[in-house]
mmCIF file of N, CA and C in Angstrom:
data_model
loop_
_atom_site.group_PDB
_atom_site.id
_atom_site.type_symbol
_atom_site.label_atom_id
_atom_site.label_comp_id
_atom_site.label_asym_id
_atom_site.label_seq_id
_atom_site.Cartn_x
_atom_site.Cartn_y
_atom_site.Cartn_z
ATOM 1 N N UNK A 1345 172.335 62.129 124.631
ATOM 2 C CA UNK A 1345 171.647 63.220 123.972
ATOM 3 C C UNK A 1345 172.674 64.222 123.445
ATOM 4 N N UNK A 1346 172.273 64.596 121.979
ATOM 5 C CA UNK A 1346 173.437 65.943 121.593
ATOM 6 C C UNK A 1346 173.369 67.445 122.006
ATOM 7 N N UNK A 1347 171.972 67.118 123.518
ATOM 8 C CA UNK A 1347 171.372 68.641 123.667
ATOM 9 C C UNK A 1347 171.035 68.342 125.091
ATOM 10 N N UNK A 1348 170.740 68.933 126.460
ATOM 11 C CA UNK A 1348 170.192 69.222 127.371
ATOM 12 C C UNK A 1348 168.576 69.053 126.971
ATOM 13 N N UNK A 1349 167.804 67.811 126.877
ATOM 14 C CA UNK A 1349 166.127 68.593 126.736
ATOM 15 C C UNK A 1349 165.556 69.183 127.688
ATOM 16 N N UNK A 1350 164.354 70.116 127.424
ATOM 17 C CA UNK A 1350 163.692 70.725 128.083
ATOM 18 C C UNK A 1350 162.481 69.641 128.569
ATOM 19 N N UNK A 1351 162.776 69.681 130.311
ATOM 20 C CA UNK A 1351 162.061 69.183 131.333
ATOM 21 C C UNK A 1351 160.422 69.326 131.323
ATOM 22 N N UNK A 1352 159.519 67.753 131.078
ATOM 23 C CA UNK A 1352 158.004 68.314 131.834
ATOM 24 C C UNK A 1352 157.833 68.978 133.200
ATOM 25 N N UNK A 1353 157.350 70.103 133.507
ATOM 26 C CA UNK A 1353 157.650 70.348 134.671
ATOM 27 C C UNK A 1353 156.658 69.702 135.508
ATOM 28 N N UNK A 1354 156.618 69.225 136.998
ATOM 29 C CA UNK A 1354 156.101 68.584 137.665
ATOM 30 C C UNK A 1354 154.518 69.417 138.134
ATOM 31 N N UNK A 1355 154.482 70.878 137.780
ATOM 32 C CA UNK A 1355 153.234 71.199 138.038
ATOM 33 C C UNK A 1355 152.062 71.100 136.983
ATOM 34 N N UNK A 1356 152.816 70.490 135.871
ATOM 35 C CA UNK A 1356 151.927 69.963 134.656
ATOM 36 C C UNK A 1356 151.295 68.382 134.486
ATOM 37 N N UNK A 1357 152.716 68.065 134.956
ATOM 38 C CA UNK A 1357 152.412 66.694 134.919
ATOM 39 C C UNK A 1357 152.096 65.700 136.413
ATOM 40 N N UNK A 1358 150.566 65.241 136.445
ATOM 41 C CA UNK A 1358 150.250 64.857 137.215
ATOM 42 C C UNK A 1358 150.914 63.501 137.609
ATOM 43 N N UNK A 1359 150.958 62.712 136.832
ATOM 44 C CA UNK A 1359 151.835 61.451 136.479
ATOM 45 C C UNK A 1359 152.920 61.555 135.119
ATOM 46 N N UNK A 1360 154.159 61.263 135.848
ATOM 47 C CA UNK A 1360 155.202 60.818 134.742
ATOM 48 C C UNK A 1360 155.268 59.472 134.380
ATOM 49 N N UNK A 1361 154.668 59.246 132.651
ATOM 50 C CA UNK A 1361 155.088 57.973 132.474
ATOM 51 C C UNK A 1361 156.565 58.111 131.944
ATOM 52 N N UNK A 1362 156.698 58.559 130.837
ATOM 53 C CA UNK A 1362 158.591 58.447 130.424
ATOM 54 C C UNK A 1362 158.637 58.928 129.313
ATOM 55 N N UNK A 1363 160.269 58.831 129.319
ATOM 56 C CA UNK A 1363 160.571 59.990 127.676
ATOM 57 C C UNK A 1363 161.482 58.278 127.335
ATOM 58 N N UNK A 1364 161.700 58.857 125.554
ATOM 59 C CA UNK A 1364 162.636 58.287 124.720
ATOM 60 C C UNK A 1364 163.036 59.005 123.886
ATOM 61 N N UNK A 1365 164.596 58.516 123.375
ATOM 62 C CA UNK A 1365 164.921 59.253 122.499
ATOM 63 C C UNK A 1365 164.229 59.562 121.351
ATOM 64 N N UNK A 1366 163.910 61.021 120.015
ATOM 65 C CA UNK A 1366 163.104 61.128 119.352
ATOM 66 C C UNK A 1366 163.889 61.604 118.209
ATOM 67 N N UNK A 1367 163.428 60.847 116.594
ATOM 68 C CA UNK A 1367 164.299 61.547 115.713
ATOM 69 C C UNK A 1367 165.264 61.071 115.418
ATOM 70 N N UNK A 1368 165.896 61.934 115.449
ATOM 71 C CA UNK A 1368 167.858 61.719 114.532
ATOM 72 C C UNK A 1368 169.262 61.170 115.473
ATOM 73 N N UNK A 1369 169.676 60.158 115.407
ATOM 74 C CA UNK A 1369 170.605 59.882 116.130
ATOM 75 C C UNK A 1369 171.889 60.585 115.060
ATOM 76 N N UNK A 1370 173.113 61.605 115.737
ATOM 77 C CA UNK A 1370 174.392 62.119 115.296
ATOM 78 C C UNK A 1370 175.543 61.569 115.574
ATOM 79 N N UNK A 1371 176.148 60.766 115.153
ATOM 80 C CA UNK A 1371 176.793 59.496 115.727
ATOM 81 C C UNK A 1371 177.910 60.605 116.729
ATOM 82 N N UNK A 1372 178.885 60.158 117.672
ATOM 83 C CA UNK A 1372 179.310 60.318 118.244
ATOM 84 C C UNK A 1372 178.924 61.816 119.486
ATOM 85 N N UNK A 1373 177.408 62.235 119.018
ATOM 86 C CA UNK A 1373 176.922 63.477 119.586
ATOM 87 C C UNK A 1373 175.554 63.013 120.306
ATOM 88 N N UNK A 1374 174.636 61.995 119.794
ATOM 89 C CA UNK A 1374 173.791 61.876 120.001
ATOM 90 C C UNK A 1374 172.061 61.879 119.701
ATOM 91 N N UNK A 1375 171.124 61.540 120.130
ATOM 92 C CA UNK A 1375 169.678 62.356 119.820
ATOM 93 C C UNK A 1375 169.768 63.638 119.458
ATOM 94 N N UNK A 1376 168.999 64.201 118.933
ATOM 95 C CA UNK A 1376 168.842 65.740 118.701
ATOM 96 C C UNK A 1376 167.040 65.772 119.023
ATOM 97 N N UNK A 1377 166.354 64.649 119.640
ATOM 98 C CA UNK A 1377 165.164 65.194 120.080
ATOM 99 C C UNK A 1377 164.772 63.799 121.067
ATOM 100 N N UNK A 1378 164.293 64.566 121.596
ATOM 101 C CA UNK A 1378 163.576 63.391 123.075
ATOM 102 C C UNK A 1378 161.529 63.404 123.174
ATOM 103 N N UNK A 1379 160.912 62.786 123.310
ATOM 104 C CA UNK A 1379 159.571 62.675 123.330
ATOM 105 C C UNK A 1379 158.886 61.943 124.737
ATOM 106 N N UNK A 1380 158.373 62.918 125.719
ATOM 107 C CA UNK A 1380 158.079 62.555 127.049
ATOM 108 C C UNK A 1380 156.426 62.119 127.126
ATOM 109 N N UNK A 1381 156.215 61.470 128.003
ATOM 110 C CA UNK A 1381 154.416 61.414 127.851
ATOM 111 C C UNK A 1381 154.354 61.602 129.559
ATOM 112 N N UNK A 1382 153.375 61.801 129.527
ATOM 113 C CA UNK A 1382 152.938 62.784 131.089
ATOM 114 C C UNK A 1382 151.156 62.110 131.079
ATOM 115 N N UNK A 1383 150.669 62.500 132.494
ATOM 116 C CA UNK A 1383 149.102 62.412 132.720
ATOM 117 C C UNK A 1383 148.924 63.796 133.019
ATOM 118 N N UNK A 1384 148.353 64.873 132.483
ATOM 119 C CA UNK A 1384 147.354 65.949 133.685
ATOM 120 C C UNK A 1384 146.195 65.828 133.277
ATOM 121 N N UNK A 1385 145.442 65.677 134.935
ATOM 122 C CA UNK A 1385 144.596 65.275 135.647
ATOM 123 C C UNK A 1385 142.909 65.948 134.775
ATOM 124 N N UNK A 1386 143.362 67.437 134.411
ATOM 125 C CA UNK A 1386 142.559 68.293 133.783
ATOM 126 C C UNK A 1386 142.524 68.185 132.484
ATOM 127 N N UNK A 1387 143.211 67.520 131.760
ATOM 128 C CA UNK A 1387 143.731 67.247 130.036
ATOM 129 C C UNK A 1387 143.277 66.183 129.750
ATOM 130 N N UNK A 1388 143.857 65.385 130.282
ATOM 131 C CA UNK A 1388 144.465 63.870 129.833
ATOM 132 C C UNK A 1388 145.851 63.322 129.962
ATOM 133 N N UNK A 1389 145.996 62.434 128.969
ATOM 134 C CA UNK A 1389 146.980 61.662 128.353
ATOM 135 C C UNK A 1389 147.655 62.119 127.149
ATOM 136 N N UNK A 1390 148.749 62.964 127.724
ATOM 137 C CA UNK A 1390 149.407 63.867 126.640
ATOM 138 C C UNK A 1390 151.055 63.580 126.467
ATOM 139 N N UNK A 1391 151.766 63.576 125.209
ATOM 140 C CA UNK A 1391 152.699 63.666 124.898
ATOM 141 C C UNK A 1391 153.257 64.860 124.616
ATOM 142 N N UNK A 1392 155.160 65.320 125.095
ATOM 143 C CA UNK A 1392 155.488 66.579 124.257
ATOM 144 C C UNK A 1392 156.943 66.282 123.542
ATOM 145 N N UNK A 1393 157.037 66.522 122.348
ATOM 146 C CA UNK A 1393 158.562 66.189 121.633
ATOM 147 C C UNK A 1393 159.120 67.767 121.437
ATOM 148 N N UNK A 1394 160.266 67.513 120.839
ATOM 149 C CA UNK A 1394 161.149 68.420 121.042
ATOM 150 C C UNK A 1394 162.057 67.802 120.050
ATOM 151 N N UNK A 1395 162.394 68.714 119.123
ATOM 152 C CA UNK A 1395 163.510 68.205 118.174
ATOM 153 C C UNK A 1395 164.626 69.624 117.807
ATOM 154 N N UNK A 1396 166.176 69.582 118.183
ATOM 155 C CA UNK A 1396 167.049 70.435 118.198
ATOM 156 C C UNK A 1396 167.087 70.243 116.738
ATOM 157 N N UNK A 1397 166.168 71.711 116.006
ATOM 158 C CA UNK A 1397 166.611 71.924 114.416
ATOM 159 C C UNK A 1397 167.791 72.480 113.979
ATOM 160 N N UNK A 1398 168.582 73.128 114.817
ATOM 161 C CA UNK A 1398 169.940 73.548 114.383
ATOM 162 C C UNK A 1398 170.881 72.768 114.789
ATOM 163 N N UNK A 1399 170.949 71.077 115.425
ATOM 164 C CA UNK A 1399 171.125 70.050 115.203
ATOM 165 C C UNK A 1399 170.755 69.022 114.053
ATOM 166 N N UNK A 1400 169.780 69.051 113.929
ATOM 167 C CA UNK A 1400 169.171 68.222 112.723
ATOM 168 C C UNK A 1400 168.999 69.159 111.058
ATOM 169 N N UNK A 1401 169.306 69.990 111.523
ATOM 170 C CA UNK A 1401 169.416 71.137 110.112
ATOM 171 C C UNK A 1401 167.613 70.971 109.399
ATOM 172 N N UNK A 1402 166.819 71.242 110.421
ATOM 173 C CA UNK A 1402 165.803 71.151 109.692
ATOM 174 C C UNK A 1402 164.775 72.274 109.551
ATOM 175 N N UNK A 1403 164.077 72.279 109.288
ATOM 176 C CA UNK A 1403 162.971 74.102 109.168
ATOM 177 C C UNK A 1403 162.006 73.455 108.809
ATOM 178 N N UNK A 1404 161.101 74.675 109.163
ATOM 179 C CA UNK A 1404 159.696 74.514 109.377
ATOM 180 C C UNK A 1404 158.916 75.728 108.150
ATOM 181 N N UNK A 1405 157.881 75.235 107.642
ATOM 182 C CA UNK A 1405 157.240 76.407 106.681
ATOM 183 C C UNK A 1405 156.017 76.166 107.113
ATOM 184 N N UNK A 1406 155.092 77.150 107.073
ATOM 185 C CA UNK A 1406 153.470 77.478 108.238
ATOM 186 C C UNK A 1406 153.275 77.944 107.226
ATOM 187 N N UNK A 1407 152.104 77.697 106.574
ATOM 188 C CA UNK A 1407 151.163 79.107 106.208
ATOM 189 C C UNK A 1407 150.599 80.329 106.954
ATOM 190 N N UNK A 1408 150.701 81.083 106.996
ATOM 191 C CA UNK A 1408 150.923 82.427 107.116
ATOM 192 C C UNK A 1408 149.284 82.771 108.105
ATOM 193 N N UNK A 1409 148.353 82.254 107.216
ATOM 194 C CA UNK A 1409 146.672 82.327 108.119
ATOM 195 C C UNK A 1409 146.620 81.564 109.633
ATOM 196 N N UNK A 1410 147.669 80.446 109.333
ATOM 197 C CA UNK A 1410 147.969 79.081 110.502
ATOM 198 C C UNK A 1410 148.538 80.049 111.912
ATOM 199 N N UNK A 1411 149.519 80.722 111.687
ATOM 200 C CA UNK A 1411 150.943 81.505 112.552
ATOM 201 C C UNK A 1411 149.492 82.395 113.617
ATOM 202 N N UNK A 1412 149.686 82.010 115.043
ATOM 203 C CA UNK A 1412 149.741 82.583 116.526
ATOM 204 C C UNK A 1412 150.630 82.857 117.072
ATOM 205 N N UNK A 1413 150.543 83.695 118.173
ATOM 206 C CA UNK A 1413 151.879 84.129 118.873
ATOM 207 C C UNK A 1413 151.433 83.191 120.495
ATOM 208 N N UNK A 1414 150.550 82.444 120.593
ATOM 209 C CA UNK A 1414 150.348 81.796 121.564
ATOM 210 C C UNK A 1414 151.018 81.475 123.277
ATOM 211 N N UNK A 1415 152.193 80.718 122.634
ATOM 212 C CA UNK A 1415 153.411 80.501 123.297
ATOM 213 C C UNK A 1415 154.501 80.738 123.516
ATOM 214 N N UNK A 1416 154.092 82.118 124.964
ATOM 215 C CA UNK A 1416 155.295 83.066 125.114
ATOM 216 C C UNK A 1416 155.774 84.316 123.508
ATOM 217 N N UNK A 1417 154.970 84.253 123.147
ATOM 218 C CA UNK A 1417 155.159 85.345 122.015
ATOM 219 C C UNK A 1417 156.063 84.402 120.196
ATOM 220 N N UNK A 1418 156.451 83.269 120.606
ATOM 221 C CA UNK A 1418 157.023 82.111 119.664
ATOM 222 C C UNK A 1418 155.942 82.034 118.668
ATOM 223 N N UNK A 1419 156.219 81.617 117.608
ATOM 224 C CA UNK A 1419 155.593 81.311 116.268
ATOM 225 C C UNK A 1419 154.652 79.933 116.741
ATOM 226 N N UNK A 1420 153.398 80.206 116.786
ATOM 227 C CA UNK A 1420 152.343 78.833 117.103
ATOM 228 C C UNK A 1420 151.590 78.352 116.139
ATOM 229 N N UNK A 1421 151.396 77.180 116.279
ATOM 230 C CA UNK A 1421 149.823 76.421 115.775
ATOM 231 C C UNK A 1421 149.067 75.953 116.621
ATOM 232 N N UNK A 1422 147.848 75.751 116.523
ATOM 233 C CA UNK A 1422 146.676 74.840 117.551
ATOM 234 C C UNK A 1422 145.781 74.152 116.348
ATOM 235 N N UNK A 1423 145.703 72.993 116.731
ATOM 236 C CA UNK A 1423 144.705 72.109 116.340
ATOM 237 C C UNK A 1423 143.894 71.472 116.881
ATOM 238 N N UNK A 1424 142.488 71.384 116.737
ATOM 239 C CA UNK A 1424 142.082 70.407 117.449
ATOM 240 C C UNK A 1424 140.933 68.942 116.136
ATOM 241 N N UNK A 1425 141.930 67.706 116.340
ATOM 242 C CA UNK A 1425 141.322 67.025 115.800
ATOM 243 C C UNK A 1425 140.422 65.933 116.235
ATOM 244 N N UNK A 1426 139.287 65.444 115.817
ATOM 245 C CA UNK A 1426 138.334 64.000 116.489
ATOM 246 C C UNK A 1426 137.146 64.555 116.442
ATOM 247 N N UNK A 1427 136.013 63.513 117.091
ATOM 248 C CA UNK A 1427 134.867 63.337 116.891
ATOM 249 C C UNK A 1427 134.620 63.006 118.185
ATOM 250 N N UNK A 1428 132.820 63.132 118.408
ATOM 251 C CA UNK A 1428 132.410 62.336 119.799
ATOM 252 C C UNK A 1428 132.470 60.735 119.951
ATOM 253 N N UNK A 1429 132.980 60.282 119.136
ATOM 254 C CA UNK A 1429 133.027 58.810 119.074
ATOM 255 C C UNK A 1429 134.069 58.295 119.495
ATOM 256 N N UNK A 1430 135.183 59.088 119.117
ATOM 257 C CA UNK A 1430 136.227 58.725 119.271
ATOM 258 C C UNK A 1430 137.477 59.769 120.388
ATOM 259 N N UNK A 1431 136.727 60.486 120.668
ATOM 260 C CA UNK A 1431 137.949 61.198 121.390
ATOM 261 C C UNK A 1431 138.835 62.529 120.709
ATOM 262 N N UNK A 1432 139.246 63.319 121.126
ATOM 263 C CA UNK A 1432 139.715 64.451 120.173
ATOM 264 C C UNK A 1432 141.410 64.741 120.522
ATOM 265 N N UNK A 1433 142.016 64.895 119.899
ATOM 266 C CA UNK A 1433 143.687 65.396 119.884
ATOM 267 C C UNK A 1433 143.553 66.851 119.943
ATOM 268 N N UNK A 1434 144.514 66.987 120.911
ATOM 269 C CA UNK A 1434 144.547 68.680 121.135
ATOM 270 C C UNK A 1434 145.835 69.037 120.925
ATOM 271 N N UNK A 1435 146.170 70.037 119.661
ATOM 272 C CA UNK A 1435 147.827 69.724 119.593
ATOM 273 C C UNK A 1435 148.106 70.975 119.801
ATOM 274 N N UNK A 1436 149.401 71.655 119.870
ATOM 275 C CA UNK A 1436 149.848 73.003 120.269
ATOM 276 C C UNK A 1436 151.246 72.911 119.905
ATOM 277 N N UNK A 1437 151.896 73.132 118.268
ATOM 278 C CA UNK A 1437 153.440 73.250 117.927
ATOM 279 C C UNK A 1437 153.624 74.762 118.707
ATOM 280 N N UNK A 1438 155.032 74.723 118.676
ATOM 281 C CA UNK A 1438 155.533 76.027 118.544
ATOM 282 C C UNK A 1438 157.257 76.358 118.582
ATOM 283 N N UNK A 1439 157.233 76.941 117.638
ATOM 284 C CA UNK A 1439 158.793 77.135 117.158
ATOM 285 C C UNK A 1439 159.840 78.547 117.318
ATOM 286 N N UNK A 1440 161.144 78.201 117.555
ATOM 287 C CA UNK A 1440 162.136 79.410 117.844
ATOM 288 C C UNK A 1440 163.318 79.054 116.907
ATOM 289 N N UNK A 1441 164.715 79.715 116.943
ATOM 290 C CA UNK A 1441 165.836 79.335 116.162
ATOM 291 C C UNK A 1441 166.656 78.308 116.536
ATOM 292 N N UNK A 1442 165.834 77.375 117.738
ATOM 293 C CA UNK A 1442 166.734 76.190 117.711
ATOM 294 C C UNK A 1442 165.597 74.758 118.214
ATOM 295 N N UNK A 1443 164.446 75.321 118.258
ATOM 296 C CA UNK A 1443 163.709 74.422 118.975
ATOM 297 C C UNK A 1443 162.536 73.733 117.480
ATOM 298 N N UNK A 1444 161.810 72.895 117.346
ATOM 299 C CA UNK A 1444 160.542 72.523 117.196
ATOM 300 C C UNK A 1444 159.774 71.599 118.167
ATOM 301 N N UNK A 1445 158.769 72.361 118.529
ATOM 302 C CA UNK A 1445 158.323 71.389 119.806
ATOM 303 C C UNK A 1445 156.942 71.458 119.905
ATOM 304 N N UNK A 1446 156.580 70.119 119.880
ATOM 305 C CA UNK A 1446 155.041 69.519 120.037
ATOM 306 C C UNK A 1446 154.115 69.124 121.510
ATOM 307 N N UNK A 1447 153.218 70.048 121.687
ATOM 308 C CA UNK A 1447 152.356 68.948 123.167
ATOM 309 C C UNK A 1447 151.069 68.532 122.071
ATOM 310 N N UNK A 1448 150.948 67.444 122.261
ATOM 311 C CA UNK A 1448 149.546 66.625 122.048
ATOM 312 C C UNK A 1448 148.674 66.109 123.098
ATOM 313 N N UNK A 1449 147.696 66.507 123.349
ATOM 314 C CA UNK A 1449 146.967 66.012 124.574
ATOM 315 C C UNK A 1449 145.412 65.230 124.330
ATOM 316 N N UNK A 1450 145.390 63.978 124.292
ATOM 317 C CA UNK A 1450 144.071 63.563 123.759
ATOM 318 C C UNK A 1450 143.182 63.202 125.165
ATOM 319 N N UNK A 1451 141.859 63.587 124.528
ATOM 320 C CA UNK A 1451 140.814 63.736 125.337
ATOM 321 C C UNK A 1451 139.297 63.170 124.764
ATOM 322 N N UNK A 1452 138.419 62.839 126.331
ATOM 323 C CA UNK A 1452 137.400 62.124 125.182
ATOM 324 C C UNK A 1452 136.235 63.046 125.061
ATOM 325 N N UNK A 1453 136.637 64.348 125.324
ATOM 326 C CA UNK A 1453 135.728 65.551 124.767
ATOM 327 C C UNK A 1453 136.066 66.597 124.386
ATOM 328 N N UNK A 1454 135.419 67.617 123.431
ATOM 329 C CA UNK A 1454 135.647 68.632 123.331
ATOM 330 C C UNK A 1454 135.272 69.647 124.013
ATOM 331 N N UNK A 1455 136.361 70.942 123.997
ATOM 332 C CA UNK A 1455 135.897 72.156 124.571
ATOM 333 C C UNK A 1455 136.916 73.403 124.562
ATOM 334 N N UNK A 1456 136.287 74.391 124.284
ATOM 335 C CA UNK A 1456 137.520 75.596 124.182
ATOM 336 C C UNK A 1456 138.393 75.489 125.301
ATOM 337 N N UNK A 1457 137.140 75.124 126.593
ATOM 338 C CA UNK A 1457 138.405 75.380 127.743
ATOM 339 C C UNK A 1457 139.581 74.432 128.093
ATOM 340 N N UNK A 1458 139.130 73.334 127.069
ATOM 341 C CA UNK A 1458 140.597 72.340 127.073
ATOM 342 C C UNK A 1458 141.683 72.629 126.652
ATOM 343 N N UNK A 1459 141.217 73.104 124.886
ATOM 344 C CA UNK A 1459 142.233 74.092 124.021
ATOM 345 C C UNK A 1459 142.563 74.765 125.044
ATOM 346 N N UNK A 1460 142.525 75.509 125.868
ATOM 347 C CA UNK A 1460 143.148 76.700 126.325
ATOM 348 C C UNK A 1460 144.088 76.078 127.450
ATOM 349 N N UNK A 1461 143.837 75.302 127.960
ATOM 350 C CA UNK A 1461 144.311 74.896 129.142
ATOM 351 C C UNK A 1461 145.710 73.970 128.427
ATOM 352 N N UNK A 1462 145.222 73.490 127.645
ATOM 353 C CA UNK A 1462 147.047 72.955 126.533
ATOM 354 C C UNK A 1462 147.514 73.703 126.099
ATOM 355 N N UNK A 1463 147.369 74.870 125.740
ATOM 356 C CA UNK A 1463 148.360 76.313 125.590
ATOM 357 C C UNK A 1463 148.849 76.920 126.702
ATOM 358 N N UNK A 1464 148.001 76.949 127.875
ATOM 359 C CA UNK A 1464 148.525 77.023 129.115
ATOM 360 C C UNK A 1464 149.970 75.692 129.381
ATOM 361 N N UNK A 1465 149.305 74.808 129.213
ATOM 362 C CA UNK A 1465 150.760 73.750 129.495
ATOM 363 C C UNK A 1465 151.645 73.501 128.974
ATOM 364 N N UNK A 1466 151.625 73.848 127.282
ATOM 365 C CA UNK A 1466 152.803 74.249 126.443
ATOM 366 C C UNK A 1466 153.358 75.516 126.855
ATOM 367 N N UNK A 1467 152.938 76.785 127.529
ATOM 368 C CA UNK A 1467 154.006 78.128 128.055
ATOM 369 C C UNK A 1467 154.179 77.492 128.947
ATOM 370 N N UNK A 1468 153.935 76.684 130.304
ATOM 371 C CA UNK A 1468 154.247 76.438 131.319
ATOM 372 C C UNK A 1468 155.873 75.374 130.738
ATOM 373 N N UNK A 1469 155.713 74.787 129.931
ATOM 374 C CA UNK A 1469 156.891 73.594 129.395
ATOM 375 C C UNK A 1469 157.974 74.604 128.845
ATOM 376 N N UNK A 1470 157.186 75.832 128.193
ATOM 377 C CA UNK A 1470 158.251 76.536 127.104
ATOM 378 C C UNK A 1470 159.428 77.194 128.343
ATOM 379 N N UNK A 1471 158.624 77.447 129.438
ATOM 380 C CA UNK A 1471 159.184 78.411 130.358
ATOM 381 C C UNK A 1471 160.064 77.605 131.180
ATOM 382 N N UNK A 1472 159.562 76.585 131.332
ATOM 383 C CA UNK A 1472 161.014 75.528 132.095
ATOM 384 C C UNK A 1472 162.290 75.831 132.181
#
């Protein structure tokens, strides 16, 4: 890795399945992003990536209506995408001057208190 990643912490993740490298390999430096998948018990089956943009020289542009302060006071998004048929994605970006980092947590229902509880587990990850 060309970076230290930031750890799922174990009070999030009920089960660790595993990370892989994510992104950009820098030859003689390494990954510049890693992508872990986790179980909590209250969520689901969620993934979180992480990509070092002042490694990968990359940036991010939000529309302006999109931008929360959600996570830890950091520049956020929340989405929630799906149907009752199929299950819904609960996503939560959020960005600083060296980080872009994603939790996705899919579930086979909707509900605010899910949304909330994956913003809860993205500050709990940010704070690691």
């Amino acid at each position: 890795m060309a970076y230290t990643p930031t750890p799922v912490p174990f009070s999030v993740a009920d089960e660790y399945i595993g990370a892989a490298p994510y992104l950009t390999y820098l030859k003689q430096q390494g990954w510049v992003g890693v992508i872990q998948f986790f179980k909590n018990n209250s969520v689901g089956n969620c993934s979180f990536s992480e990509n070092n943009i002042k490694l990968s020289h990359g940036s991010v542009v939000i529309a302006k209506e999109d931008v929360r302060q959600d996570v830890n006071g950091k520049t956020t998004t929340v989405e929630v995408m799906g149907d009752e048929n199929f299950g819904f994605t609960y996503t939560v970006e959020w960005f600083d001057d060296l980080f872009f980092r994603k939790l996705e947590c899919a579930s086979k229902h909707y509900s605010t208190q899910t949304t909330d509880a994956v913003i809860k587990i993205a500050q709990q990850i940010d704070s690691n």
